[in-house]
CSV table of C-alpha atoms in Angstrom, one decimal:
chain,number,residue,atom,x,y,z
A,157,MET,CA,104.5,123.4,168.0
A,158,THR,CA,103.8,121.3,164.9
A,159,THR,CA,105.0,122.2,161.5
A,160,GLU,CA,102.9,121.6,158.4
A,161,PRO,CA,104.4,119.7,155.5
A,162,PRO,CA,105.3,121.8,152.5
A,163,SER,CA,102.6,122.2,149.9
A,164,ARG,CA,102.9,120.2,146.8
A,165,ASP,CA,102.4,123.4,144.8
A,166,SER,CA,105.1,125.3,146.5
A,167,GLY,CA,107.6,124.5,143.9
A,168,THR,CA,105.4,126.0,141.2
A,169,SER,CA,104.0,129.0,143.0
A,170,PHE,CA,106.3,131.4,141.2
A,171,SER,CA,105.7,129.8,137.8
A,172,PHE,CA,104.3,132.2,135.1
A,173,PHE,CA,102.4,129.4,133.4
A,174,SER,CA,100.5,126.3,134.6
A,175,PRO,CA,101.6,122.9,133.3
A,176,ASP,CA,98.7,122.9,130.9
A,177,GLU,CA,99.5,126.4,129.6
A,178,THR,CA,103.2,125.4,129.2
A,179,ARG,CA,102.2,122.3,127.2
A,180,GLY,CA,99.9,124.5,125.1
A,181,LEU,CA,102.5,127.1,124.4
A,182,LEU,CA,105.2,124.5,123.5
A,183,SER,CA,102.7,122.8,121.2
A,184,ALA,CA,101.7,126.1,119.5
A,185,PHE,CA,105.3,127.2,119.0
A,186,GLY,CA,106.1,123.7,117.6
A,187,ALA,CA,103.2,123.9,115.1
A,188,PHE,CA,103.9,127.5,114.0
A,189,LEU,CA,107.7,126.9,113.7
A,190,VAL,CA,107.1,123.8,111.5
A,191,TRP,CA,104.7,125.7,109.3
A,192,GLY,CA,107.1,128.7,109.3
A,193,TRP,CA,110.0,126.6,108.2
A,194,SER,CA,108.1,124.6,105.6
A,195,PRO,CA,109.1,126.8,102.7
A,196,VAL,CA,112.7,125.6,103.1
A,197,TYR,CA,111.6,122.0,103.2
A,198,PHE,CA,109.5,122.3,100.0
A,199,LYS,CA,112.3,124.4,98.4
A,200,TRP,CA,114.5,121.3,98.7
A,201,LEU,CA,112.0,119.6,96.3
A,202,SER,CA,112.0,122.4,93.7
A,203,HIS,CA,113.3,119.9,91.1
A,204,VAL,CA,109.9,118.0,91.5
A,205,SER,CA,106.8,119.4,89.9
A,206,PRO,CA,104.3,121.0,92.4
A,207,ILE,CA,101.5,118.6,91.4
A,208,GLU,CA,103.7,115.6,92.1
A,209,ILE,CA,104.7,117.1,95.4
A,210,ILE,CA,101.1,117.5,96.4
A,211,SER,CA,100.3,114.0,95.2
A,212,HIS,CA,103.0,112.6,97.5
A,213,ARG,CA,101.9,114.9,100.3
A,214,ILE,CA,98.3,113.5,100.0
A,215,ILE,CA,99.4,109.9,100.0
A,216,TRP,CA,102.0,110.0,102.9
A,217,SER,CA,100.0,112.4,105.1
A,218,SER,CA,96.9,110.1,104.7
A,219,LEU,CA,98.9,107.0,105.7
A,220,PHE,CA,100.7,108.8,108.6
A,221,VAL,CA,97.5,110.4,110.1
A,222,LEU,CA,95.5,107.2,109.5
A,223,LEU,CA,98.0,105.3,111.7
A,224,LEU,CA,97.7,107.9,114.4
A,225,ILE,CA,93.9,107.8,114.3
A,226,ALA,CA,93.9,104.0,114.5
A,227,SER,CA,96.1,104.2,117.6
A,228,THR,CA,93.5,106.6,119.3
A,229,ARG,CA,90.5,104.5,118.2
A,230,LYS,CA,88.8,107.2,116.2
A,231,ILE,CA,88.3,105.1,113.1
A,232,GLY,CA,84.6,105.1,114.0
A,233,GLN,CA,84.4,108.8,113.6
A,234,ILE,CA,85.8,108.5,110.0
A,235,LEU,CA,83.2,105.9,109.1
A,236,GLU,CA,80.4,108.0,110.5
A,237,ILE,CA,81.4,110.8,108.1
A,238,TYR,CA,81.4,108.4,105.1
A,239,ARG,CA,77.9,107.2,106.1
A,240,ASP,CA,76.5,110.7,106.2
A,241,PRO,CA,76.0,112.1,102.7
A,242,ARG,CA,75.6,115.7,103.8
A,243,ARG,CA,78.8,115.8,105.9
A,244,LEU,CA,80.6,113.9,103.2
A,245,TYR,CA,79.5,116.5,100.6
A,246,VAL,CA,80.9,119.2,102.9
A,247,PHE,CA,84.2,117.3,103.1
A,248,VAL,CA,84.4,117.0,99.3
A,249,LEU,CA,84.3,120.8,99.2
A,250,THR,CA,86.9,121.2,101.9
A,251,THR,CA,89.1,118.6,100.1
A,252,LEU,CA,89.1,120.6,96.9
A,253,LEU,CA,89.8,123.8,98.9
A,254,ILE,CA,92.7,122.4,100.9
A,255,GLY,CA,94.1,120.7,97.8
A,256,GLY,CA,94.1,123.9,95.9
A,257,ASN,CA,95.6,125.7,98.9
A,258,TRP,CA,98.5,123.2,99.1
A,259,LEU,CA,99.1,123.3,95.4
A,260,THR,CA,99.2,127.1,95.3
A,261,PHE,CA,101.5,127.2,98.3
A,262,VAL,CA,104.0,124.7,96.9
A,263,TRP,CA,103.9,126.4,93.4
A,264,ALA,CA,104.7,129.8,95.1
A,265,ILE,CA,107.7,128.3,96.9
A,266,THR,CA,109.1,126.6,93.8
A,267,ASN,CA,108.6,129.8,91.7
A,268,ASP,CA,110.2,132.2,94.2
A,269,ARG,CA,106.9,133.7,95.4
A,270,ILE,CA,107.3,132.9,99.1
A,271,LEU,CA,106.9,136.6,100.0
A,272,GLU,CA,103.5,136.8,98.2
A,273,GLY,CA,102.5,133.5,99.9
A,274,SER,CA,103.2,135.0,103.3
A,275,LEU,CA,101.0,138.0,102.5
A,276,GLY,CA,98.1,135.5,102.0
A,277,TYR,CA,98.5,134.1,105.5
A,278,TYR,CA,98.7,137.6,106.9
A,279,ILE,CA,95.5,138.5,105.1
A,280,ASN,CA,93.7,135.3,106.1
A,281,PRO,CA,92.4,136.5,109.5
A,282,LEU,CA,90.9,139.6,107.9
A,283,VAL,CA,89.3,137.4,105.2
A,284,ASN,CA,87.8,135.3,107.9
A,285,ILE,CA,86.1,138.4,109.3
A,286,LEU,CA,84.7,139.3,105.8
A,287,LEU,CA,83.4,135.7,105.2
A,288,GLY,CA,81.8,135.6,108.7
A,289,MET,CA,80.0,138.8,107.9
A,290,ILE,CA,78.8,137.6,104.5
A,291,PHE,CA,77.9,134.0,105.2
A,292,LEU,CA,77.3,133.8,109.0
A,293,GLY,CA,75.6,137.2,109.4
A,294,GLU,CA,78.3,138.3,111.9
A,295,ARG,CA,78.4,142.0,112.7
A,296,VAL,CA,81.6,143.9,111.9
A,297,ASN,CA,82.5,146.8,114.1
A,298,LYS,CA,84.4,150.0,113.0
A,299,TRP,CA,87.8,148.7,113.9
A,300,GLN,CA,87.3,145.4,112.1
A,301,THR,CA,86.2,147.5,109.0
A,302,VAL,CA,89.4,149.6,109.2
A,303,ALA,CA,91.5,146.4,109.4
A,304,ILE,CA,89.8,145.0,106.3
A,305,LEU,CA,90.2,148.3,104.4
A,306,CYS,CA,93.9,148.2,105.3
A,307,ALA,CA,94.1,144.8,103.6
A,308,VAL,CA,92.2,146.0,100.5
A,309,ALA,CA,94.6,149.0,100.3
A,310,ALA,CA,97.6,146.8,100.6
A,311,VAL,CA,96.5,144.5,97.8
A,312,THR,CA,95.6,147.5,95.6
A,313,ILE,CA,99.1,149.1,96.2
A,314,LEU,CA,100.8,145.8,95.2
A,315,THR,CA,98.7,145.4,92.1
A,316,ILE,CA,99.5,149.0,91.0
A,317,GLN,CA,103.2,149.0,91.9
A,318,VAL,CA,104.1,145.4,91.0
A,319,GLY,CA,102.0,145.4,87.9
A,320,TYR,CA,99.9,142.3,88.5
A,321,LEU,CA,97.2,141.2,91.0
A,322,PRO,CA,98.9,139.2,93.9
A,323,TRP,CA,96.8,136.2,93.1
A,324,VAL,CA,98.9,133.8,95.1
A,325,ALA,CA,98.1,135.7,98.3
A,326,LEU,CA,94.4,136.0,97.4
A,327,VAL,CA,94.1,132.3,96.5
A,328,LEU,CA,95.8,131.2,99.8
A,329,ALA,CA,93.8,133.6,101.9
A,330,PHE,CA,90.4,132.9,100.4
A,331,SER,CA,90.8,129.2,99.9
A,332,PHE,CA,91.8,128.7,103.6
A,333,GLY,CA,89.1,131.1,104.7
A,334,PHE,CA,86.4,129.1,102.9
A,335,TYR,CA,88.0,125.9,104.1
A,336,ALA,CA,87.8,127.1,107.7
A,337,LEU,CA,84.2,128.2,107.2
A,338,LEU,CA,83.1,124.8,105.9
A,339,ARG,CA,85.1,122.8,108.4
A,340,LYS,CA,83.3,124.7,111.1
A,341,LYS,CA,80.1,123.4,109.7
A,342,ALA,CA,81.4,119.9,109.3
A,343,GLY,CA,82.1,119.6,113.0
A,344,ALA,CA,84.9,117.0,113.1
A,345,ASP,CA,88.2,116.6,114.9
A,346,SER,CA,91.1,118.2,112.9
A,347,ALA,CA,93.0,114.9,112.5
A,348,VAL,CA,89.9,113.0,111.6
A,349,GLY,CA,89.0,115.6,109.0
A,350,LEU,CA,92.4,115.5,107.5
A,351,VAL,CA,92.1,111.7,107.1
A,352,VAL,CA,88.8,112.1,105.3
A,353,GLU,CA,90.1,114.8,103.0
A,354,THR,CA,93.3,113.0,102.1
A,355,THR,CA,91.6,109.6,101.7
A,356,LEU,CA,89.1,111.3,99.3
A,357,LEU,CA,92.1,112.4,97.2
A,358,PHE,CA,94.2,109.3,97.8
A,359,PRO,CA,93.0,107.3,94.7
A,360,VAL,CA,93.5,110.3,92.4
A,361,ALA,CA,97.0,111.0,93.8
A,362,LEU,CA,98.1,107.4,93.7
A,363,GLY,CA,96.6,106.8,90.2
A,364,PHE,CA,98.4,109.9,88.9
A,365,LEU,CA,101.8,108.9,90.4
A,366,LEU,CA,101.5,105.3,89.2
A,367,TYR,CA,100.6,106.5,85.7
A,368,LEU,CA,103.7,108.7,85.7
A,369,THR,CA,105.8,105.8,87.0
A,370,PHE,CA,104.7,103.2,84.4
A,371,THR,CA,104.6,105.6,81.4
A,372,ALA,CA,108.1,107.0,82.1
A,373,ASP,CA,110.7,106.4,79.5
A,374,PRO,CA,113.4,104.0,81.0
A,375,ALA,CA,116.0,105.7,78.9
A,376,THR,CA,115.4,109.1,80.4
A,377,SER,CA,113.9,108.3,83.8
A,378,SER,CA,117.3,108.7,85.5
A,379,GLU,CA,117.7,112.2,84.0
A,380,ALA,CA,114.1,113.3,84.6
A,381,PRO,CA,112.7,111.2,87.4
A,382,THR,CA,108.9,111.2,88.0
A,383,GLY,CA,106.2,109.3,89.8
A,384,PHE,CA,108.0,107.0,92.2
A,385,LEU,CA,111.2,106.9,90.2
A,386,PHE,CA,113.2,109.3,92.3
A,387,ASP,CA,116.5,108.9,94.0
A,388,THR,CA,116.5,107.7,97.6
A,389,GLY,CA,117.1,111.2,99.1
A,390,THR,CA,114.3,112.8,97.1
A,391,LEU,CA,111.9,110.0,97.8
A,392,LEU,CA,112.5,110.3,101.6
A,393,LEU,CA,111.8,114.0,101.4
A,394,LEU,CA,108.6,113.3,99.6
A,395,ILE,CA,107.6,110.8,102.2
A,396,GLY,CA,108.5,113.4,104.8
A,397,THR,CA,105.8,115.7,103.4
A,398,GLY,CA,103.3,113.6,105.3
A,399,VAL,CA,105.1,114.3,108.6
A,400,VAL,CA,105.4,118.0,107.8
A,401,THR,CA,101.7,118.1,107.1
A,402,ALA,CA,100.4,116.0,110.0
A,403,VAL,CA,102.7,116.9,112.9
A,404,PRO,CA,102.0,120.7,113.1
A,405,LEU,CA,98.3,119.9,112.8
A,406,ILE,CA,98.4,117.6,115.8
A,407,LEU,CA,100.5,120.1,117.8
A,408,PHE,CA,98.0,122.9,116.9
A,409,THR,CA,95.1,120.7,118.0
A,410,THR,CA,96.9,120.1,121.3
A,411,ALA,CA,97.6,123.9,121.7
A,412,ALA,CA,93.9,124.7,121.1
A,413,LYS,CA,92.9,122.6,124.1
A,414,TYR,CA,95.1,124.5,126.6
A,415,LEU,CA,95.4,128.1,125.3
A,416,LYS,CA,93.0,130.9,124.9
A,417,PHE,CA,91.9,131.7,121.4
A,418,THR,CA,93.5,135.2,121.7
A,419,THR,CA,96.9,133.7,122.5
A,420,ILE,CA,96.7,131.4,119.5
A,421,GLY,CA,95.5,134.3,117.3
A,422,ILE,CA,98.6,136.3,118.1
A,423,LEU,CA,101.0,133.3,117.8
A,424,GLN,CA,99.7,132.4,114.3
A,425,TYR,CA,101.6,135.4,112.8
A,426,LEU,CA,104.8,133.7,113.7
A,427,SER,CA,104.6,131.5,110.6
A,428,PRO,CA,104.1,134.2,107.9
A,429,THR,CA,106.7,136.3,109.6
A,430,MET,CA,109.2,133.5,109.3
A,431,HIS,CA,108.2,133.2,105.6
A,432,VAL,CA,109.1,136.9,105.1
A,433,PHE,CA,112.5,136.5,106.6
A,434,ILE,CA,113.2,133.3,104.7
A,435,ALA,CA,112.0,134.8,101.4
A,436,VAL,CA,114.1,138.0,101.8
A,437,TYR,CA,117.2,136.9,103.6
A,438,LEU,CA,117.6,133.3,102.5
A,439,TYR,CA,116.3,133.3,98.9
A,440,ASN,CA,116.8,137.1,98.1
A,441,GLU,CA,113.2,137.8,96.9
A,442,PRO,CA,112.7,141.5,96.2
A,443,PHE,CA,111.3,143.6,99.1
A,444,ASP,CA,111.2,147.1,97.8
A,445,GLN,CA,109.4,150.2,99.2
A,446,SER,CA,106.1,149.4,97.6
A,447,ARG,CA,106.1,145.9,99.1
A,448,LEU,CA,107.2,147.2,102.4
A,449,PHE,CA,104.4,149.8,102.5
A,450,ALA,CA,101.8,147.2,101.5
A,451,PHE,CA,103.1,144.8,104.3
A,452,ALA,CA,103.1,147.7,106.7
A,453,LEU,CA,99.4,148.3,106.0
A,454,ILE,CA,98.7,144.6,106.6
A,455,TRP,CA,100.6,144.7,109.9
A,456,ILE,CA,98.7,147.8,111.0
A,457,GLY,CA,95.4,146.1,110.1
A,458,LEU,CA,96.4,143.0,112.1
A,459,ILE,CA,97.4,145.1,115.1
A,460,ILE,CA,94.0,146.8,115.0
A,461,TYR,CA,92.3,143.4,114.6
A,462,SER,CA,94.2,141.8,117.5
A,463,VAL,CA,93.8,144.7,119.9
A,464,ASP,CA,90.1,144.9,119.1
A,465,GLY,CA,89.7,141.1,119.5
A,466,TYR,CA,91.5,141.2,122.8
A,467,ARG,CA,89.4,144.1,124.2
A,468,GLY,CA,86.2,142.4,123.0
A,469,ARG,CA,87.1,139.2,124.9
A,470,ARG,CA,88.0,141.1,128.1
A,471,ARG,CA,84.7,143.1,128.0
A,472,PRO,CA,82.1,141.6,130.3
A,473,ALA,CA,79.1,140.2,128.7
A,474,ALA,CA,75.8,142.2,129.0
A,475,ILE,CA,73.4,140.7,131.5
């Protein structure tokens, strides 16, 4: 009697995930954990003005991602975009949107509005549904309508109870929603698109920082540093904003290759949830009953949205 050699897959037959799914999950968790932890990182730079932080973020993320793109031989894709006026015009718009999104996010962190910023990223998937309906002619079912109404009710409650429109949340949600809408039309790799966007802003950011550096008063620059005149620790943190920007984007791109959209859609709530805990428990931002009720409405809307999306993808297509 002959015995067959053991199968190569026998060691993984009881594994819950395939190697590709494992890689995708680890990449997704890595991306969302970095994005979730980012308020702490930018809080360390609270002594720097938000516009200077964003200028450094543009410069260092541009250089960092450009090096990665060069190593993967995708420079040609960047040149193709610059040679196509229509695509370049779209990227000018996405550049303005993502620049405004970054500036608003950093401003919210340095002004103790992390909680309101997290609300924006919770609302964003529901804003995407609304924008798809308005600009892409996508049909919205009754459950998606209920989810959107939950978001509208939450914003209304916060406006009435807190006494002002939660503009930080709305700017973050709609700027990123329009950004995603236009990037979908641009049709470019995420990293390639980021290089184009940051290189478009690079001259402005560099010129601004050089202006601040050379016009700073030497007598006071040590007390109120600006431009590139920061201490070594602060300058290293500013350089690190490039890594904090690029690394999660690359991890997210990797995750998107190996995971279902539904899985990524659920995992994306990890980041704003981390923002809530960081805001409330680390920086003691107020989280009273009105805010709790508004967030509860958002969470209900997201549950409805997620369950409806999951059921829709499981439903067999009509023949």
